[in-house]
PDB file of C-alpha atoms in Angstrom:
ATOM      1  CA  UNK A 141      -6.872 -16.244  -2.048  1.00 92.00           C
ATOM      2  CA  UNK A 142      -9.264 -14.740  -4.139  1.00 96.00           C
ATOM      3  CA  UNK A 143      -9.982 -15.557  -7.760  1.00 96.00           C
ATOM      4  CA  UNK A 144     -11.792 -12.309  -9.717  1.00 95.00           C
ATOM      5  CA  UNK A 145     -12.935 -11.882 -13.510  1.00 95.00           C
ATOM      6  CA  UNK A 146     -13.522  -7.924 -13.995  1.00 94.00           C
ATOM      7  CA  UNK A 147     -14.779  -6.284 -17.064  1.00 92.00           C
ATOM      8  CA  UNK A 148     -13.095  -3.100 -18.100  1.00 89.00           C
ATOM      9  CA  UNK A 149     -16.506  -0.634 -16.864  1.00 91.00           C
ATOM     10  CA  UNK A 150     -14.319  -1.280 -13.524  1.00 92.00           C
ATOM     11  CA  UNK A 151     -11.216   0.256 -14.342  1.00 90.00           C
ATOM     12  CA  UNK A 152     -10.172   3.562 -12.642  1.00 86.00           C
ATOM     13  CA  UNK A 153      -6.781   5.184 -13.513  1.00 62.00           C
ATOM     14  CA  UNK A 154      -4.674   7.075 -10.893  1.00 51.00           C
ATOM     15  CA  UNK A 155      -1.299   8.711 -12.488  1.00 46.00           C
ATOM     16  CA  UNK A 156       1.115   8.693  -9.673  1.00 45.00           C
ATOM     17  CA  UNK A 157       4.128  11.129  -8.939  1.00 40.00           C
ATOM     18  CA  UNK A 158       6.866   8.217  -9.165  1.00 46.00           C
ATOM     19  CA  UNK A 159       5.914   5.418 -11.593  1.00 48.00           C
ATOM     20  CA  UNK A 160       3.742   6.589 -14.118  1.00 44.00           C
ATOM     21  CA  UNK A 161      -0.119   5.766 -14.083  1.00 49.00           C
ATOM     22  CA  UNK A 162      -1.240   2.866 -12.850  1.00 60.00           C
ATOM     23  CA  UNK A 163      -4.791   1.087 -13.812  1.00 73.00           C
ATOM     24  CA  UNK A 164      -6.393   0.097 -10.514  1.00 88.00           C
ATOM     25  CA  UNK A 165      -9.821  -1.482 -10.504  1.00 94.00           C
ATOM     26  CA  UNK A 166     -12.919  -0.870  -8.079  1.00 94.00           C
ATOM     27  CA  UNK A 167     -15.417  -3.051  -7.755  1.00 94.00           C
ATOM     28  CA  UNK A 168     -17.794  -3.855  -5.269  1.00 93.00           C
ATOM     29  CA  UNK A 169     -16.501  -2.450  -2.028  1.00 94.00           C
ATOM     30  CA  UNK A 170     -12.906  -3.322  -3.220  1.00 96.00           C
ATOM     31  CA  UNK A 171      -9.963  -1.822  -4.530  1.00 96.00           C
ATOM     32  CA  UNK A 172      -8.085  -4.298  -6.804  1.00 96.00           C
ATOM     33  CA  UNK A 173      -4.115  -4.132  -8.074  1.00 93.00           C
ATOM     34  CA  UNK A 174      -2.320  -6.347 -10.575  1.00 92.00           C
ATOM     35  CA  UNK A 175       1.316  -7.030  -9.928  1.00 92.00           C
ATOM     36  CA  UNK A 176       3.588  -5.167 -12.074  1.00 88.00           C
ATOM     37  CA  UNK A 177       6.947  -5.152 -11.929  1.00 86.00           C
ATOM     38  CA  UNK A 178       7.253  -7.949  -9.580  1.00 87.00           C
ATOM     39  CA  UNK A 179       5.030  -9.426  -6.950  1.00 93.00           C
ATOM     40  CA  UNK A 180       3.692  -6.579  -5.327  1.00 94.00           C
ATOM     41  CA  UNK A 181       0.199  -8.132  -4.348  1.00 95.00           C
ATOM     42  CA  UNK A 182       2.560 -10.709  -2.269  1.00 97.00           C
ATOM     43  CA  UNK A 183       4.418  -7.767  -0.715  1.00 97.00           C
ATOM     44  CA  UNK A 184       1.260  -6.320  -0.034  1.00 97.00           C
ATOM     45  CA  UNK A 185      -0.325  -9.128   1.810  1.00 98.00           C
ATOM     46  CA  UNK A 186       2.853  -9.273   3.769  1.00 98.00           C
ATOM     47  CA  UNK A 187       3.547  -6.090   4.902  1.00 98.00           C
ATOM     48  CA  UNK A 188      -0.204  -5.436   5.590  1.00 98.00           C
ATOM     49  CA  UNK A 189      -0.532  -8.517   7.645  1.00 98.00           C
ATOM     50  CA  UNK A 190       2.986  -7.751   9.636  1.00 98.00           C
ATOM     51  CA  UNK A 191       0.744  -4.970  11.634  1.00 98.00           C
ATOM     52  CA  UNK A 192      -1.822  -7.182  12.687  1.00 98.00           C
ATOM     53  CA  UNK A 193       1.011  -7.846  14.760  1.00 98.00           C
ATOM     54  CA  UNK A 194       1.192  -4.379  16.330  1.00 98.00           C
ATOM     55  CA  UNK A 195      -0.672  -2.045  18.559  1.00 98.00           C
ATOM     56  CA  UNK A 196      -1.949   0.224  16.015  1.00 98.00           C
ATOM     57  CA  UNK A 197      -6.147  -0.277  15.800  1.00 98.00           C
ATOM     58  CA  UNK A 198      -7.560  -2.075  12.894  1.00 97.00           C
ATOM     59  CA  UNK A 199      -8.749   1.345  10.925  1.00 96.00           C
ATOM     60  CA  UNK A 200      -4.799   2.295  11.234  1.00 98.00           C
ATOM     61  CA  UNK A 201      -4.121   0.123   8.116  1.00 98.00           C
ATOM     62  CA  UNK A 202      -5.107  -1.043   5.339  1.00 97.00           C
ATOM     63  CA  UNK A 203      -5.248  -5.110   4.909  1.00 98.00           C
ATOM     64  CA  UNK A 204      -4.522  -6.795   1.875  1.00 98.00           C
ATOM     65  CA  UNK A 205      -5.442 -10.332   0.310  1.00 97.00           C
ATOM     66  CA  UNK A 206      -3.840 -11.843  -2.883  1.00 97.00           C
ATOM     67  CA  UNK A 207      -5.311 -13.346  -5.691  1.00 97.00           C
ATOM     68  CA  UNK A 208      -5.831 -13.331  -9.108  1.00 96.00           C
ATOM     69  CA  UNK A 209      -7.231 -10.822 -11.622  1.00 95.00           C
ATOM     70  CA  UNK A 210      -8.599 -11.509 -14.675  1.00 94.00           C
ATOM     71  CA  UNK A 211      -5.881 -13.984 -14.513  1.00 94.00           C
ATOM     72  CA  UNK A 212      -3.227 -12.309 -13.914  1.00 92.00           C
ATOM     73  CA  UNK A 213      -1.458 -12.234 -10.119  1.00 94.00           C
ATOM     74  CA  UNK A 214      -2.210  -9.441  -7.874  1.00 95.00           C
ATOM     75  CA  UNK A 215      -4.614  -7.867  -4.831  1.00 96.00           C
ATOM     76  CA  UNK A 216      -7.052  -6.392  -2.845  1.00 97.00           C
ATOM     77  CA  UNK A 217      -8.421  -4.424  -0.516  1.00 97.00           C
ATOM     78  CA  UNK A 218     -11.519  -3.090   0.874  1.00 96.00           C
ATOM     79  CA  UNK A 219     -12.306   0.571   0.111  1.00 96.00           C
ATOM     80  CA  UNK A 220     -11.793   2.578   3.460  1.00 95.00           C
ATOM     81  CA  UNK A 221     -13.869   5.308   2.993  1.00 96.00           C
ATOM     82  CA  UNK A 222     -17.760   5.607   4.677  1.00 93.00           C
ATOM     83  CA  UNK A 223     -20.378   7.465   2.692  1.00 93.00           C
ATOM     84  CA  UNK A 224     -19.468  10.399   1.755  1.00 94.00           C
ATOM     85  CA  UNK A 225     -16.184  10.957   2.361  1.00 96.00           C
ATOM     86  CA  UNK A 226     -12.832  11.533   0.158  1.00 96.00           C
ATOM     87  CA  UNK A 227      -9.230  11.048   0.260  1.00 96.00           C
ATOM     88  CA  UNK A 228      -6.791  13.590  -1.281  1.00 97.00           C
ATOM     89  CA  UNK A 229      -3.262  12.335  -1.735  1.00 97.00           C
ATOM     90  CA  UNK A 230      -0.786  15.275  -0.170  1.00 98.00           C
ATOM     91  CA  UNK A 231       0.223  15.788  -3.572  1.00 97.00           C
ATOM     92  CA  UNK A 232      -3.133  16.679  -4.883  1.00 97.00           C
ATOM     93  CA  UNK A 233      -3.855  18.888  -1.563  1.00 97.00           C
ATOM     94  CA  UNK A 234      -0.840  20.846  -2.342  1.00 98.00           C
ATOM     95  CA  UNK A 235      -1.004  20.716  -6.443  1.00 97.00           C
ATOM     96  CA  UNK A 236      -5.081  22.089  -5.879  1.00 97.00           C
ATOM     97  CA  UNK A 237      -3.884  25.502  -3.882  1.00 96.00           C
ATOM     98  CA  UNK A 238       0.039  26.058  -5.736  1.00 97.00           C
ATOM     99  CA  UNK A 239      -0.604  24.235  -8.706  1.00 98.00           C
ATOM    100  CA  UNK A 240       3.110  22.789  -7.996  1.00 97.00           C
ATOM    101  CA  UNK A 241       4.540  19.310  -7.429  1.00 97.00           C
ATOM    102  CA  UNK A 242       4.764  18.702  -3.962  1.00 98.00           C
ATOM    103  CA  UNK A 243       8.198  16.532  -4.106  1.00 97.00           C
ATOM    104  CA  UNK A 244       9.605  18.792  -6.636  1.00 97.00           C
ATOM    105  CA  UNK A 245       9.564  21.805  -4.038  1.00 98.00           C
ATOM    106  CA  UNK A 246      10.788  19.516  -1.147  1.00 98.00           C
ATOM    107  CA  UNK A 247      13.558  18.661  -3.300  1.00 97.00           C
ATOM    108  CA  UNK A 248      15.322  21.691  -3.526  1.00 97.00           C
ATOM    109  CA  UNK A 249      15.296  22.248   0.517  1.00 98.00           C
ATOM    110  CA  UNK A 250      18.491  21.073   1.614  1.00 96.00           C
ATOM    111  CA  UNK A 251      18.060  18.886   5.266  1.00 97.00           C
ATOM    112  CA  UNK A 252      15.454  16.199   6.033  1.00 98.00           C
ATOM    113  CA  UNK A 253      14.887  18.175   8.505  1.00 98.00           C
ATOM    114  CA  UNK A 254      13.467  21.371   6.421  1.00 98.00           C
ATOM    115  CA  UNK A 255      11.445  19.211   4.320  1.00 98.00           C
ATOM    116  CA  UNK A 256       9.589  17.320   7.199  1.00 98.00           C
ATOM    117  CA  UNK A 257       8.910  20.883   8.963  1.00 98.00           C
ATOM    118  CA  UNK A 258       7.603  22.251   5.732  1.00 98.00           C
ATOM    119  CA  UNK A 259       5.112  19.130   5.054  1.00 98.00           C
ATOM    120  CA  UNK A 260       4.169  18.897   8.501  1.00 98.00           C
ATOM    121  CA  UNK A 261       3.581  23.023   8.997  1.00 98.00           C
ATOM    122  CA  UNK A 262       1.533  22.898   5.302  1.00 98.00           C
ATOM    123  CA  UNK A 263      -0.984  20.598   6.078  1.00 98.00           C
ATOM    124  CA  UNK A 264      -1.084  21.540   9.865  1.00 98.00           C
ATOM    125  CA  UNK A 265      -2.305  25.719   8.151  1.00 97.00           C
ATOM    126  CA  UNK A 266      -4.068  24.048   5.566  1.00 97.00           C
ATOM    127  CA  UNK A 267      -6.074  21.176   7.431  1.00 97.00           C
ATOM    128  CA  UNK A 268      -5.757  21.373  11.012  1.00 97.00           C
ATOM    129  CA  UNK A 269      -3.668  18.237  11.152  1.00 98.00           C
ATOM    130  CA  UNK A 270      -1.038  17.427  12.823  1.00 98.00           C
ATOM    131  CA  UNK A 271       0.296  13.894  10.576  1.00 98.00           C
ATOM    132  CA  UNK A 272       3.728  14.046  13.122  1.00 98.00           C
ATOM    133  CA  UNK A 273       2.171  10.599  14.887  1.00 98.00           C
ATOM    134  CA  UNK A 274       0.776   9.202  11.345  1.00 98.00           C
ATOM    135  CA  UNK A 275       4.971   9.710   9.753  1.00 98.00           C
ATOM    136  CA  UNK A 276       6.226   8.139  12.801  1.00 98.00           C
ATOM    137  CA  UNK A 277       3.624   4.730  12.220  1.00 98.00           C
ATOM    138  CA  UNK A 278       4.387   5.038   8.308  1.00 98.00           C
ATOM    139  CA  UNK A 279       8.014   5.398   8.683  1.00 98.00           C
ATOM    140  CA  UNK A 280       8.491   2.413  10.960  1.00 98.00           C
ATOM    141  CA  UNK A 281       7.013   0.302   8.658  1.00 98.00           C
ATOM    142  CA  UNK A 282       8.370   1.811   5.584  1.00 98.00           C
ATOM    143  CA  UNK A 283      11.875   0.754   7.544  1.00 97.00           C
ATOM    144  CA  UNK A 284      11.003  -2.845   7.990  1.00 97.00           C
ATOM    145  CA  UNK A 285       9.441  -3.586   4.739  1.00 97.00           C
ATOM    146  CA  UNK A 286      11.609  -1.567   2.869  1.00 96.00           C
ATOM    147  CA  UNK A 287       9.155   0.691   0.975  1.00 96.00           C
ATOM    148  CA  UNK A 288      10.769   2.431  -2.125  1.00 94.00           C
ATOM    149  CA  UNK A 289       7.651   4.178  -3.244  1.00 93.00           C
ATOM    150  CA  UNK A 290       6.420   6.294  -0.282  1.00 95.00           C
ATOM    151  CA  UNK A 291       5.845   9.153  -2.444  1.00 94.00           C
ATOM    152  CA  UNK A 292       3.155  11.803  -1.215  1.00 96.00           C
ATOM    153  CA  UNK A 293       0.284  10.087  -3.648  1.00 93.00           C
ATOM    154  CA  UNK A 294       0.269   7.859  -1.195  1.00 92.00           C
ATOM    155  CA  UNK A 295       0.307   9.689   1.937  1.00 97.00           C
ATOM    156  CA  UNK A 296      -2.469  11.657   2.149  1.00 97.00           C
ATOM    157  CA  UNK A 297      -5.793  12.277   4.441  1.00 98.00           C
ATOM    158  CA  UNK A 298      -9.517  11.267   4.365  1.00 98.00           C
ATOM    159  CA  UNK A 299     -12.216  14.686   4.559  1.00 97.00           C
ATOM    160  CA  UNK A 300     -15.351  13.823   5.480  1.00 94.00           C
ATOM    161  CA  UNK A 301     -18.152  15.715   7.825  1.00 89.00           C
ATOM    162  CA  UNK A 302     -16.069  18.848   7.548  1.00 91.00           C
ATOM    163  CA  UNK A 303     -13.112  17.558   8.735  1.00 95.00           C
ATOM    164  CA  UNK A 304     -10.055  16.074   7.906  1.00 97.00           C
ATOM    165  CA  UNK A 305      -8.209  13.454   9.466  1.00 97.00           C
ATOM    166  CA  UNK A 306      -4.902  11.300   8.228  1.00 98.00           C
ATOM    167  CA  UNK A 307      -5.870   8.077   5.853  1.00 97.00           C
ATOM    168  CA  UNK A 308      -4.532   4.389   6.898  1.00 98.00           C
ATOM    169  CA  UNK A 309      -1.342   3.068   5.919  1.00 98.00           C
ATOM    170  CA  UNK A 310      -1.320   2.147   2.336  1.00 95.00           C
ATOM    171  CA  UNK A 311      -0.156   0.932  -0.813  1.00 94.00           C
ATOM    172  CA  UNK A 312       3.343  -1.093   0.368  1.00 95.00           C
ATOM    173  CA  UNK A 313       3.326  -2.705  -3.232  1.00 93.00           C
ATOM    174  CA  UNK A 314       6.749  -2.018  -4.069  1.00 94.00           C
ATOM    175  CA  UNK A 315       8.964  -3.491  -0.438  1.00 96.00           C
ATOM    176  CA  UNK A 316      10.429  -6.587   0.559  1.00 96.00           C
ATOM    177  CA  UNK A 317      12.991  -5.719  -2.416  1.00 95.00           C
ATOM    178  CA  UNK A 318      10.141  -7.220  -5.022  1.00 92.00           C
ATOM    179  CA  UNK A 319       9.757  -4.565  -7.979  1.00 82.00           C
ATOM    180  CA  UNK A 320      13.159  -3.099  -7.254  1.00 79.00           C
ATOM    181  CA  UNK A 321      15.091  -2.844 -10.334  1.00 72.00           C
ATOM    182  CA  UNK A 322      17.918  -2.325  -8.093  1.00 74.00           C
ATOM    183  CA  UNK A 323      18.263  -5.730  -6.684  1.00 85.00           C
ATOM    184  CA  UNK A 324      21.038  -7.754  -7.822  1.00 86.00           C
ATOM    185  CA  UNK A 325      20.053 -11.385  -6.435  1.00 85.00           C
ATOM    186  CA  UNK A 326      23.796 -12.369  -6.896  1.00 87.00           C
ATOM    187  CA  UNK A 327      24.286 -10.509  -3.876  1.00 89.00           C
ATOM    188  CA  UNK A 328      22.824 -11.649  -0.491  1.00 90.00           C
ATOM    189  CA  UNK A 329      19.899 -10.267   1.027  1.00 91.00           C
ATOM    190  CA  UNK A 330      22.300  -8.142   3.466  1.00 90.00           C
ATOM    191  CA  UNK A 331      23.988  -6.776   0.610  1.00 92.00           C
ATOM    192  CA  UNK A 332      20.552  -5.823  -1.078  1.00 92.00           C
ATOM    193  CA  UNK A 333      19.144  -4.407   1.700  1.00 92.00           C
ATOM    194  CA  UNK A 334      21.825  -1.973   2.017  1.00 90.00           C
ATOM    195  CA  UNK A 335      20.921  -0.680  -1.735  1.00 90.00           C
ATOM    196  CA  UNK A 336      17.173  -0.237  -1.449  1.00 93.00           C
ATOM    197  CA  UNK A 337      16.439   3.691  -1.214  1.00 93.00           C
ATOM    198  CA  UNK A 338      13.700   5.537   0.655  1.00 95.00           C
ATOM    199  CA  UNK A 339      11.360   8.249   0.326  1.00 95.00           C
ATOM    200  CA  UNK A 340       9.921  11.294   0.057  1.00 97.00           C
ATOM    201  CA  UNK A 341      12.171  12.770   2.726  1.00 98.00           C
ATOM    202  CA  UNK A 342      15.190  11.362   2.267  1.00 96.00           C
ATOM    203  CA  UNK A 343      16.785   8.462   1.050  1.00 95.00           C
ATOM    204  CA  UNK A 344      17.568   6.569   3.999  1.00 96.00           C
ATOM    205  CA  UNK A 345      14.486   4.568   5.831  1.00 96.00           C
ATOM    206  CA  UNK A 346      16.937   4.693   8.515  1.00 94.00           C
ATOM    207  CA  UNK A 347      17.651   8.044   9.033  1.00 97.00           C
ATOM    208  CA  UNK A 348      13.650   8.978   8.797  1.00 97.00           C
ATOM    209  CA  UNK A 349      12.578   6.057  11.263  1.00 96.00           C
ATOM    210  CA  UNK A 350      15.231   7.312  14.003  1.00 95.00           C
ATOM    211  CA  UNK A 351      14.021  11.317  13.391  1.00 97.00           C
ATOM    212  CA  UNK A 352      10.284  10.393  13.802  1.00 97.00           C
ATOM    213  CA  UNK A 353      10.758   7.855  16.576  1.00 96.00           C
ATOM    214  CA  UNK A 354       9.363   4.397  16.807  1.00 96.00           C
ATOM    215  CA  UNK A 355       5.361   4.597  15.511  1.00 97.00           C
ATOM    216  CA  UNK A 356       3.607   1.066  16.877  1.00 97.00           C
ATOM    217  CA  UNK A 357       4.742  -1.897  18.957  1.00 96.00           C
ATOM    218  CA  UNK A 358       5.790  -4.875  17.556  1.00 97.00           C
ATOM    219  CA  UNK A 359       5.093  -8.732  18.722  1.00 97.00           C
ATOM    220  CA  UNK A 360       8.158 -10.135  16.818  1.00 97.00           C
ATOM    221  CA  UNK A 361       7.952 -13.491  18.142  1.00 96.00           C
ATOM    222  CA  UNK A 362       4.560 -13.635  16.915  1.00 97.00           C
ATOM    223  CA  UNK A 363       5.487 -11.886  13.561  1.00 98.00           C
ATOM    224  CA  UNK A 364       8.687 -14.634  13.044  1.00 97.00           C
ATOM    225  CA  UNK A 365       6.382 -17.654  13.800  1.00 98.00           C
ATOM    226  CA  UNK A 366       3.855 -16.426  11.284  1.00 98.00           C
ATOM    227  CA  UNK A 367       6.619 -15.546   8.927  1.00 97.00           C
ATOM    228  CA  UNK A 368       7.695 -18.802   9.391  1.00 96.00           C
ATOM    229  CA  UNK A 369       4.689 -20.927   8.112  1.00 97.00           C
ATOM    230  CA  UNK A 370       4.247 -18.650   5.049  1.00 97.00           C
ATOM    231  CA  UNK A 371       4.385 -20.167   1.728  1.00 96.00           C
ATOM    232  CA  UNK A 372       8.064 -19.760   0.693  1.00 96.00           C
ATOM    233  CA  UNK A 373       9.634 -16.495  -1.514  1.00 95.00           C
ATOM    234  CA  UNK A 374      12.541 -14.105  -1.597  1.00 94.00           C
ATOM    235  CA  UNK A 375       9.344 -11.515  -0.288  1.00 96.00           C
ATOM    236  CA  UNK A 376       8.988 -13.890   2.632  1.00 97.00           C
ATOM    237  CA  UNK A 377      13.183 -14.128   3.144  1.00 95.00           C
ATOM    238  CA  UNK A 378      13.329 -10.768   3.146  1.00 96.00           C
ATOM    239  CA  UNK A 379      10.465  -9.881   6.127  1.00 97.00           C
ATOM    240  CA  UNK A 380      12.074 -12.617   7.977  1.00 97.00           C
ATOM    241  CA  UNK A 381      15.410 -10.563   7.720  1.00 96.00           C
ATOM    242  CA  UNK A 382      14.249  -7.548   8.598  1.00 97.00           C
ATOM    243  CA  UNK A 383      12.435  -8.909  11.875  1.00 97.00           C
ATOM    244  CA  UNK A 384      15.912 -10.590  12.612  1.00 95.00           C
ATOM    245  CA  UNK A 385      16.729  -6.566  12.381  1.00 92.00           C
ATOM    246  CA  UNK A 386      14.062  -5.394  14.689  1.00 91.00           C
ATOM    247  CA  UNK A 387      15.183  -8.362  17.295  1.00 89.00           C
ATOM    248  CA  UNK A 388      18.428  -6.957  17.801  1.00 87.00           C
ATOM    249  CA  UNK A 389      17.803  -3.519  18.298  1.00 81.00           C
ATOM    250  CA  UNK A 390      14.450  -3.930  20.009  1.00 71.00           C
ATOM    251  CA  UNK A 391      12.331  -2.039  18.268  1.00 72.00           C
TER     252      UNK A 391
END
């Protein structure tokens, strides 16, 4: 774990579509987050290290390490982009040529389907990307980890040497039911589960996982005994439930 003072020349603000803006700090050749509503630099860690455990190459994902910040609890994470390149959220890409909200126009479309087809079409005229494979990775993990915040800030794609080409996976801050103001911990973890909500295509991680099709394999023997030796938390309860999940159906 990592233990960082940082003055406030550091600070870089990023206003996202779903919670508001959030002050991030870069420094170095890092990226650093402080937990918010919960403990979403633990969540982080987790879910970043869970695909270690997969088939998808090392520049698939982004890791994450926790620490502390100033103080305070949170992460990090090394900055993925080389020398001159830049990463445009698919909000921003599609804000910069409508100068409308992305989610806001998906909203009103009234299957899954429809919206997925209009996303996918978009940035296929606009880019010359096809992100079908990139949702189908995302969307399998958003379904283990239980992601409530994939909002299109933080999908997006990385242009560099006149080219673009889709960005690793993420920003899982806010999964493992930590930041969810939903959660009733009266209830069991089962019960919770079943009231987390997904996005940006529909609410059910479900429902988007079985559309896109499994996106990476998964070593869950490995992932459990890992899971296992972690330090305990409700974070760490709840990744050990969901890979109970993934046992029984295969995935």
């Amino acid at each position: 774990m990592f233990q960082e003072e940082i003055s406030e020349e550091y600070i870089v603000s990023q206003t996202g579509t779903s919670e508001g803006t959030q002050i991030k700090y870069k420094k170095g050749d890092y990226w650093y987050k402080k937990d918010r509503n919960g403990r979403e630099g633990l969540a982080e860690y987790l879910a970043s290290k869970l695909l270690t455990f997969t088939n998808l190459a090392p520049s698939e994902y982004v890791l994450y390490e926790q620490g502390t910040i100033n103080g305070n609890a949170g992460c990090r994470s090394r900055n993925f982009l080389l020398p001159g390149e830049e990463f445009i959220t698919l909000y921003r890409l599609y804000y910069n040529e409508f100068g409308r909200d992305l989610s806001a126009v998906t909203a009103v479309m009234e299957t899954m389907e429809e919206r997925v087809d209009y996303v996918l079409r978009y940035v296929l005229q606009s880019c010359g990307v096809n992100l079908s494979d990139y949702f189908k990775k995302i969307f399998t993990l958003d379904w283990i980890v239980l992601n409530e915040d994939r909002h299109f800030n933080n999908l997006g794609l990385v242009f560099g040497q006149n080219e673009f080409r889709p960005a690793p996976i993420f920003d899982n801050g806010v999964s493992l039911l930590t930041a969810n103001l939903s959660v009733n911990w009266h209830f069991s973890v089962e019960e919770n589960v079943r009231r987390v909500t997904a996005k940006p295509f529909c609410g059910s991680h479900e429902k988007m996982f079985r559309y896109f099709g499994q996106g990476f394999e998964l070593d869950i023997a490995a992932a459990q005994e890992w899971i296992r030796g972690e330090t305990p938390s409700r974070e760490r309860d709840v990744l050990a439930w969901q890979l109970g999940v993934c046992q029984k159906i295969g995935c």
